[in-house]
Coordinates of N, CA and C in Angstrom, one line a residue:
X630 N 0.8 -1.2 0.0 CA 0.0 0.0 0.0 C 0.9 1.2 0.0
X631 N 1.8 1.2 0.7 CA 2.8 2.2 1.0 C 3.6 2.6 0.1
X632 N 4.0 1.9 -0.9 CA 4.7 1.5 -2.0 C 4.0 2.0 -3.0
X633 N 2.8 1.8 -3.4 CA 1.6 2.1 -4.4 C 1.5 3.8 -4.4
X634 N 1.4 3.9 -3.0 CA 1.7 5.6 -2.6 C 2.4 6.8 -3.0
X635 N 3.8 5.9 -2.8 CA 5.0 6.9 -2.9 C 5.4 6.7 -4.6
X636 N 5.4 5.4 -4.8 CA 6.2 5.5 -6.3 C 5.3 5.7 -7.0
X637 N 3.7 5.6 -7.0 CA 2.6 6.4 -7.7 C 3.2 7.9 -8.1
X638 N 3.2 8.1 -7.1 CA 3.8 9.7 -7.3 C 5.1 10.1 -8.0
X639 N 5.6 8.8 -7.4 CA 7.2 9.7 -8.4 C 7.3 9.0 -9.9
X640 N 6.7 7.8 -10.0 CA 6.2 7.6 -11.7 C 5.4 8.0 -12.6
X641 N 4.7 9.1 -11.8 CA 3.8 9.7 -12.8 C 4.0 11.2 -12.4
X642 N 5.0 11.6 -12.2 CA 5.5 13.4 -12.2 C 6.5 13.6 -13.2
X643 N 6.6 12.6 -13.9 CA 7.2 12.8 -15.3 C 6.1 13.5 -16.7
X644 N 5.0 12.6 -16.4 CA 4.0 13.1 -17.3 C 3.1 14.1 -16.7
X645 N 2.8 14.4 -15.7 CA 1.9 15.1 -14.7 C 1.9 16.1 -15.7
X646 N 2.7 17.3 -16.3 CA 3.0 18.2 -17.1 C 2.2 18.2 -18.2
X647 N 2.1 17.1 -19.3 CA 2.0 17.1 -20.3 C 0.7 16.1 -20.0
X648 N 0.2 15.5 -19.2 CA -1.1 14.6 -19.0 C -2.1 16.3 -18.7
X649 N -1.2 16.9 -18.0 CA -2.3 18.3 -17.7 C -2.4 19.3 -19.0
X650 N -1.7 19.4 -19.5 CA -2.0 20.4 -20.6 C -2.9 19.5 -21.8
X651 N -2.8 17.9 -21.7 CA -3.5 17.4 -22.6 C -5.2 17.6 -22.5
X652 N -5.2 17.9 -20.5 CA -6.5 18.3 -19.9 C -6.9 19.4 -20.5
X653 N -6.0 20.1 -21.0 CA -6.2 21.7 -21.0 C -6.0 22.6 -19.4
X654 N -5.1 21.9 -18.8 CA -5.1 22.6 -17.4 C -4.1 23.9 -18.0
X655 N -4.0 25.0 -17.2 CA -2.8 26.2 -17.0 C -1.9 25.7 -16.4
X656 N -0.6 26.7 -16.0 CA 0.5 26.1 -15.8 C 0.2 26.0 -13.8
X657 N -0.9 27.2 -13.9 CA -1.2 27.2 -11.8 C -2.3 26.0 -11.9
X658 N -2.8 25.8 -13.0 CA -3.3 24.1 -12.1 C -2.5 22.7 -12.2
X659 N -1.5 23.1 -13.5 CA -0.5 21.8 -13.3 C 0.4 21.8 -11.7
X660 N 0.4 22.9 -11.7 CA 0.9 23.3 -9.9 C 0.5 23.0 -8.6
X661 N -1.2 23.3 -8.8 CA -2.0 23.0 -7.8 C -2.1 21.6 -7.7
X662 N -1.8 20.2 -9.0 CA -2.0 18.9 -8.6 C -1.5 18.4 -7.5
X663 N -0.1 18.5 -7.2 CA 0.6 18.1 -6.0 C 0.3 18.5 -5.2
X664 N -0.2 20.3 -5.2 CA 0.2 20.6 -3.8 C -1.0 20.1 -3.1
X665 N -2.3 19.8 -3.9 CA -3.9 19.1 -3.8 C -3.5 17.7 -2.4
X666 N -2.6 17.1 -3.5 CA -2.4 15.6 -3.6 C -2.0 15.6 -2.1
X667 N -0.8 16.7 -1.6 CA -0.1 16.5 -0.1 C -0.5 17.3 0.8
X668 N -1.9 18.1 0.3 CA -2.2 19.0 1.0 C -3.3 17.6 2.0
X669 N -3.7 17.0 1.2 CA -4.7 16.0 1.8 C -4.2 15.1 2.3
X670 N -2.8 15.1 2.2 CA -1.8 13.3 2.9 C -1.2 13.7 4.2
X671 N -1.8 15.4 4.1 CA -1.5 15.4 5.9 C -2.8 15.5 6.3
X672 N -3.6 15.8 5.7 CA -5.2 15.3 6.5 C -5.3 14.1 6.6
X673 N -4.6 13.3 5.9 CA -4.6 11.7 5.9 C -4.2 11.1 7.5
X674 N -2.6 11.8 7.6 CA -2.0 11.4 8.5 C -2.8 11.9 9.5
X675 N -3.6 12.5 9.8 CA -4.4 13.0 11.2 C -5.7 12.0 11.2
X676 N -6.5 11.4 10.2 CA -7.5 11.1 10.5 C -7.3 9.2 10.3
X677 N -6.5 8.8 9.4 CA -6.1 7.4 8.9 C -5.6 6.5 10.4
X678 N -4.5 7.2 11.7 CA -3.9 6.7 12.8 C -5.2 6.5 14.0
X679 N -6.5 7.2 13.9 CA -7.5 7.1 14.9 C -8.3 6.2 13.9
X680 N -8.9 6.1 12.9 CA -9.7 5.1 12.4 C -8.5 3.4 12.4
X681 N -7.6 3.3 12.5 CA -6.9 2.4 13.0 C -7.1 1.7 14.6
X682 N -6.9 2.8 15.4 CA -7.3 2.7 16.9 C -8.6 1.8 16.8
X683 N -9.2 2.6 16.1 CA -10.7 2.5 16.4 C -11.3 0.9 15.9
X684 N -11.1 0.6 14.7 CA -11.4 -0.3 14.2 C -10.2 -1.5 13.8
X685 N -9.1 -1.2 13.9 CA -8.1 -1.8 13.3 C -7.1 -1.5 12.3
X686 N -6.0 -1.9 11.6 CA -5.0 -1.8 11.0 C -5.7 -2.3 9.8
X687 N -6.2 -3.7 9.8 CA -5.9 -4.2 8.7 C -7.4 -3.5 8.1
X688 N -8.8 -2.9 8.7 CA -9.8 -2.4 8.4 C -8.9 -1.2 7.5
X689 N -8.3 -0.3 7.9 CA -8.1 0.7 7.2 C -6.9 1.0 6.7
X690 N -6.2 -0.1 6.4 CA -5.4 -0.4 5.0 C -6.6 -0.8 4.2
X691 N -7.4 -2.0 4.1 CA -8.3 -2.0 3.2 C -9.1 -0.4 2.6
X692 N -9.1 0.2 3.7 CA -10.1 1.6 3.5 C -9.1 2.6 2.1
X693 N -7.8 2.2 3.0 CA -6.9 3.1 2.1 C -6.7 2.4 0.8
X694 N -6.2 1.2 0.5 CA -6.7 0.7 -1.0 C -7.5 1.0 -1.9
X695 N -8.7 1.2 -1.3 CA -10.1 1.0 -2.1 C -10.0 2.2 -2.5
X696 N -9.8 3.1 -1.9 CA -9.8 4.8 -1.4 C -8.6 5.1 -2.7
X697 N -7.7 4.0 -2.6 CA -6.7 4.5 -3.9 C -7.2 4.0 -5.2
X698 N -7.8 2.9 -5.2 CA -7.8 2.4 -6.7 C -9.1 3.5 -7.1
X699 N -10.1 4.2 -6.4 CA -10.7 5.2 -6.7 C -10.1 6.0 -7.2
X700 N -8.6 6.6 -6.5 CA -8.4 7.9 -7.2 C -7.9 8.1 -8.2
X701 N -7.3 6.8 -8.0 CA -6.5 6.2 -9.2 C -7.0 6.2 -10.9
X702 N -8.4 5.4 -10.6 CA -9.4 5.3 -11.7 C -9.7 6.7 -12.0
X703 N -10.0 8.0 -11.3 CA -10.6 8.5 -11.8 C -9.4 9.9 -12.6
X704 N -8.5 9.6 -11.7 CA -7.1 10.5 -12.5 C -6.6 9.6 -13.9
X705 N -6.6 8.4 -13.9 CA -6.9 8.2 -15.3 C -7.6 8.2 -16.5
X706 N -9.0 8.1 -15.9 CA -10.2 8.3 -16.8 C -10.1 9.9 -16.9
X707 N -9.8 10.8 -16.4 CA -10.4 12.0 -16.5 C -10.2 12.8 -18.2
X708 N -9.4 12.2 -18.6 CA -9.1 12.4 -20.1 C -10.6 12.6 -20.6
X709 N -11.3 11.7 -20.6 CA -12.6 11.6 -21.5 C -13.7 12.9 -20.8
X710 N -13.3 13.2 -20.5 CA -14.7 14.9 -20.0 C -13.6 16.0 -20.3
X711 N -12.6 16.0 -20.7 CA -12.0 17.2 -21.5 C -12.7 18.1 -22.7
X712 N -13.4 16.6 -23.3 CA -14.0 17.4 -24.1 C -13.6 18.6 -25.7
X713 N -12.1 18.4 -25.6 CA -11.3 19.3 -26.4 C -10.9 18.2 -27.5
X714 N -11.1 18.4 -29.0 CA -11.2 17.9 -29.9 C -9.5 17.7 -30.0
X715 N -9.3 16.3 -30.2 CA -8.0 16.3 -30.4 C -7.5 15.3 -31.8
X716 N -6.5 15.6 -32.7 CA -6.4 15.0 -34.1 C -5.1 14.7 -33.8
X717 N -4.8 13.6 -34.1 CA -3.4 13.1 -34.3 C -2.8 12.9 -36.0
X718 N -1.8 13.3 -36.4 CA -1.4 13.3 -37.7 C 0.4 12.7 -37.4
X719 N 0.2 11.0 -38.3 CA 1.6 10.9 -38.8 C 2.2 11.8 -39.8
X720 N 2.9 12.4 -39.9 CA 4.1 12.9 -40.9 C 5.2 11.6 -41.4
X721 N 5.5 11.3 -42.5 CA 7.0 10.7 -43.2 C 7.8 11.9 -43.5
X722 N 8.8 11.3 -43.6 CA 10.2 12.4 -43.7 C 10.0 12.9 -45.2
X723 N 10.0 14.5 -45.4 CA 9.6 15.4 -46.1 C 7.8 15.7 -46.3
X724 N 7.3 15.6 -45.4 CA 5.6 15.7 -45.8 C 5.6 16.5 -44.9
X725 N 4.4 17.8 -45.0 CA 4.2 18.5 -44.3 C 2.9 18.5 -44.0
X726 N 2.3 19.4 -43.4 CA 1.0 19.9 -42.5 C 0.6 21.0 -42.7
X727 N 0.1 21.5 -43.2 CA -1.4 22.8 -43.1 C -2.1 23.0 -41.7
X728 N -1.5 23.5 -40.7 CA -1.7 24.1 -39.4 C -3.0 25.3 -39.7
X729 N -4.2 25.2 -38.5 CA -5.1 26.0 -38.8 C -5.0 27.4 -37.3
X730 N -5.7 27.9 -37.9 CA -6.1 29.1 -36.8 C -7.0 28.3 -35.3
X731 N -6.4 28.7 -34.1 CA -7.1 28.2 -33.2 C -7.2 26.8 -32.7
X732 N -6.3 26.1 -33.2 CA -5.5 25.0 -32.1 C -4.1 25.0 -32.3
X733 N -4.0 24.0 -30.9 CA -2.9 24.4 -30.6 C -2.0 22.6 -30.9
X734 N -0.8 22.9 -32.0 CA -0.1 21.7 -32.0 C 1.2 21.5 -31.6
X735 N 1.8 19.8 -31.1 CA 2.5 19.8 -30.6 C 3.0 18.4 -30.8
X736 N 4.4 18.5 -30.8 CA 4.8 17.2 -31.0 C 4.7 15.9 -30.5
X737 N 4.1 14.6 -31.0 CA 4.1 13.5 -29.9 C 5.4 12.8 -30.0
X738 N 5.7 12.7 -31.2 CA 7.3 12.1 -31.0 C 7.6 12.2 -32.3
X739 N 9.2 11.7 -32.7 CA 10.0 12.1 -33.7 C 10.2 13.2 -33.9
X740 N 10.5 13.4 -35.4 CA 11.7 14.9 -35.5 C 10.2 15.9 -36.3
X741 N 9.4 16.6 -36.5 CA 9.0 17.1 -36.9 C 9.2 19.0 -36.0
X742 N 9.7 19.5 -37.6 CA 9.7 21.2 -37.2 C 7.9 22.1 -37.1
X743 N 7.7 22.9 -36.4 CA 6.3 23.5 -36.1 C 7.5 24.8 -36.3
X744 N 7.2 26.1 -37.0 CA 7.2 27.1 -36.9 C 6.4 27.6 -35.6
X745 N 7.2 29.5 -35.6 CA 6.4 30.3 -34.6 C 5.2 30.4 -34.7
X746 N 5.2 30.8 -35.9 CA 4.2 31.1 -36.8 C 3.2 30.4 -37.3
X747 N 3.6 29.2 -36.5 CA 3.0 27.3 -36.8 C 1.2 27.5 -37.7
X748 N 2.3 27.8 -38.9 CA 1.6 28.1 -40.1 C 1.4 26.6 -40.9
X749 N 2.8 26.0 -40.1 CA 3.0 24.8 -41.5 C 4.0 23.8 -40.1
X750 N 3.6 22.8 -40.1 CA 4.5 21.8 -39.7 C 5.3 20.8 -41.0
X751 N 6.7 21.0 -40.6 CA 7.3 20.1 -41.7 C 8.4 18.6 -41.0
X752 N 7.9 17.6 -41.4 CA 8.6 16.3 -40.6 C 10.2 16.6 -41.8
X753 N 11.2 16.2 -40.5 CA 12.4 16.0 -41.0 C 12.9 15.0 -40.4
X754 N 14.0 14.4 -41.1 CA 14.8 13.1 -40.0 C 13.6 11.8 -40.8
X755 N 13.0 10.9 -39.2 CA 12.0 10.1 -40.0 C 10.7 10.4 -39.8
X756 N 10.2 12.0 -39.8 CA 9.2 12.1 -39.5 C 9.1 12.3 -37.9
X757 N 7.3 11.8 -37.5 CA 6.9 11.9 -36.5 C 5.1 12.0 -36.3
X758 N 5.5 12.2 -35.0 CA 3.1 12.4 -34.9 C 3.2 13.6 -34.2
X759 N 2.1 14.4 -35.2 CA 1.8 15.9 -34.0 C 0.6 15.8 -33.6
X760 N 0.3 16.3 -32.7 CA -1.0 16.1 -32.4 C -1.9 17.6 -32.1
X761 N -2.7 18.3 -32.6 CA -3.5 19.0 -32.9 C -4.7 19.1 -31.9
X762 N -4.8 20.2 -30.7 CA -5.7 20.0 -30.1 C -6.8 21.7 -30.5
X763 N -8.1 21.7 -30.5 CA -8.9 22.5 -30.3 C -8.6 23.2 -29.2
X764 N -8.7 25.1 -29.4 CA -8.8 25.8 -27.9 C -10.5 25.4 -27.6
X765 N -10.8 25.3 -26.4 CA -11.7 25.1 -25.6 C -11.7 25.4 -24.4
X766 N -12.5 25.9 -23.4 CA -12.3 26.2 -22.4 C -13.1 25.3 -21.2
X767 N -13.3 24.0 -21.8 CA -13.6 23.0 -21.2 C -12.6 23.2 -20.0
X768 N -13.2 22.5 -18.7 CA -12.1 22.4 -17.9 C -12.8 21.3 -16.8
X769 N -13.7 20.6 -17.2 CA -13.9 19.6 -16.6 C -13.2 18.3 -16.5
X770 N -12.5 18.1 -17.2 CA -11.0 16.9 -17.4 C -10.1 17.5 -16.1
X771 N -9.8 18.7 -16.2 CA -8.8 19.1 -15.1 C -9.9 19.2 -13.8
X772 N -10.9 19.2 -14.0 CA -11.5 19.3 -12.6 C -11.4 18.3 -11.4
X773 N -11.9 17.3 -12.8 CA -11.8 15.5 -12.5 C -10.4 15.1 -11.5
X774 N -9.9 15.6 -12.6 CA -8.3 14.9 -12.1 C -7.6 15.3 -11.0
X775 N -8.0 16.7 -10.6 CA -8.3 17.8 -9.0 C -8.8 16.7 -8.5
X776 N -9.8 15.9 -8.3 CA -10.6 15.4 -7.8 C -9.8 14.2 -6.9
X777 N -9.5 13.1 -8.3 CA -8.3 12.0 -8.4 C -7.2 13.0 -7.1
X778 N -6.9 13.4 -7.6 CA -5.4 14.1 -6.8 C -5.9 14.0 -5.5
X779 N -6.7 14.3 -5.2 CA -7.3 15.5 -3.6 C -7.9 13.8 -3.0
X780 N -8.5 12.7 -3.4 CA -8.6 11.5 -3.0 C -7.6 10.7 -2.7
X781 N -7.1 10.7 -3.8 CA -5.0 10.0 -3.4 C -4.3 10.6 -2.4
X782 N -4.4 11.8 -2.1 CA -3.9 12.1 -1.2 C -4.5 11.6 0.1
X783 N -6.0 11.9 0.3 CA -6.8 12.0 1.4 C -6.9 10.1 1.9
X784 N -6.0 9.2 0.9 CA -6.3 7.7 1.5 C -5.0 7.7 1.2
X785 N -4.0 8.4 1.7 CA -2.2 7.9 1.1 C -1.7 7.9 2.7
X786 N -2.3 8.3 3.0 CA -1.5 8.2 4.4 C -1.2 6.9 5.2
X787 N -0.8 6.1 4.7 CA -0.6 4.5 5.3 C 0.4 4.3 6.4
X788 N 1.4 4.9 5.9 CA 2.8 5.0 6.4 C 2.6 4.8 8.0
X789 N 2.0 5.4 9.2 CA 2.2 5.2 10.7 C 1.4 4.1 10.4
X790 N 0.1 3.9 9.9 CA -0.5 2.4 10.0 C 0.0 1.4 9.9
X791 N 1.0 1.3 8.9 CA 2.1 0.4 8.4 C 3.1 0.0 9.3
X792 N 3.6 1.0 9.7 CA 4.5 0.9 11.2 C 4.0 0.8 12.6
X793 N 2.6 1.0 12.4 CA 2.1 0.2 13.8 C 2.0 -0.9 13.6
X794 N 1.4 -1.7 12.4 CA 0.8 -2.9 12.5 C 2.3 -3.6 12.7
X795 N 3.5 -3.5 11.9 CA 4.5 -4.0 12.1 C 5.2 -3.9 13.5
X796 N 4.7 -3.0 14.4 CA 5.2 -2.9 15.6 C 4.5 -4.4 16.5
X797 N 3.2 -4.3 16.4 CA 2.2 -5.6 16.2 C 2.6 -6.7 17.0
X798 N 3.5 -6.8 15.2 CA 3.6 -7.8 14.8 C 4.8 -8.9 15.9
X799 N 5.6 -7.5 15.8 CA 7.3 -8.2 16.0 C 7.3 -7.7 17.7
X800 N 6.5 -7.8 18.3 CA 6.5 -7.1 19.7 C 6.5 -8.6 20.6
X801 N 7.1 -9.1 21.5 CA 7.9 -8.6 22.3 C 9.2 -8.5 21.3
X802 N 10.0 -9.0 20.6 CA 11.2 -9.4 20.2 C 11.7 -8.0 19.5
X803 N 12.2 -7.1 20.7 CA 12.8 -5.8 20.4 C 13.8 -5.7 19.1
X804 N 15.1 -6.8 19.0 CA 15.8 -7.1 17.8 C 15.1 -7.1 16.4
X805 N 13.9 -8.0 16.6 CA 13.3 -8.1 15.8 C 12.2 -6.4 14.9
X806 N 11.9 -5.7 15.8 CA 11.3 -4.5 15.8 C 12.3 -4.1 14.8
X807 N 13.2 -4.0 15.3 CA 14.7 -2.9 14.9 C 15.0 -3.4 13.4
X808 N 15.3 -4.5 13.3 CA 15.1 -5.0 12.0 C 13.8 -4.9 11.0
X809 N 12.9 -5.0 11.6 CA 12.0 -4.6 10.8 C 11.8 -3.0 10.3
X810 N 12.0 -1.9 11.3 CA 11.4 -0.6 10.9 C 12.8 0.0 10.3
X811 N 13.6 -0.6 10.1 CA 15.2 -0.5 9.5 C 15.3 -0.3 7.8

């Protein structure tokens, strides 16, 4: 669970950038995702350590799983309520593109040049894919994914649950403790 947590986060802050602008988010809500995400993983840690007390360890690790594969699902899906018309175009090496007024294009991979003036995209090298999105001011995709973030955070707090249950576990055998929280 703990695991699921932490490297969640640090495997997907590679794309976090460019999964947000695909939302159509700005650069202050590509911003706000994290701070969403850890703003709730200390509301976690205050409310996750008493529903433990109260019910158990292993009740609310299950709580916090369920609680992630939710946020999880819904920061993935959120793509589809964007709502912003999106065209993908392969280029071969020397073919170009007729770029229109009012979207905005960008490269998905390979060598293709986009002027300032991104009047004209031209593939060089072996080409590549741009992809062409509609302006729209949809922002329900980025809302969603606000959503995702602010849940993952608010069930990520495992961590003292984790190390009590393992306290638990290995109690009386002090050596054994030490080795475990090591």
């Amino acid at each position: 669970v703990n695991m699921v947590d932490v490297m969640g986060t640090l495997f997907t802050a590679p794309v976090l950038v460019p999964y947000g602008q695909q939302l159509g988010a700005t650069t202050g809500e590509i911003a706000s995702f994290s701070t969403v995400r850890f703003g709730l993983a200390i509301i976690s840690l205050l409310w996750m350590p008493r529903l433990a007390d109260a019910k158990g360890t292993k009740v609310t690790l299950l709580v916090s799983v369920l609680g992630s594969v939710v946020a999880y699902g819904i920061q993935g899906n959120s793509h589809y309520l964007s709502g912003c018309e999106r065209q993908s175009y392969t280029l071969n090496m020397g073919d170009t593109l007729q770029l229109w007024e009012g979207h905005d294009c960008s490269l998905i991979n390979g060598t293709v040049t986009i002027p300032s003036d991104s009047s004209m995209a031209q593939a060089v090298g072996t080409g590549g894919i741009v992809e062409c999105t509609t302006q729209c001011s949809n922002k329900n995709g980025v809302y969603f994914f606000m959503v995702g973030r602010a849940l993952a955070g608010f069930f990520g707090g495992t961590q003292p649950i984790l190390r009590s249950y393992i306290s638990q576990i290995s109690l009386p055998n002090m050596a054994m403790l030490k080795v475990r929280m090591t």
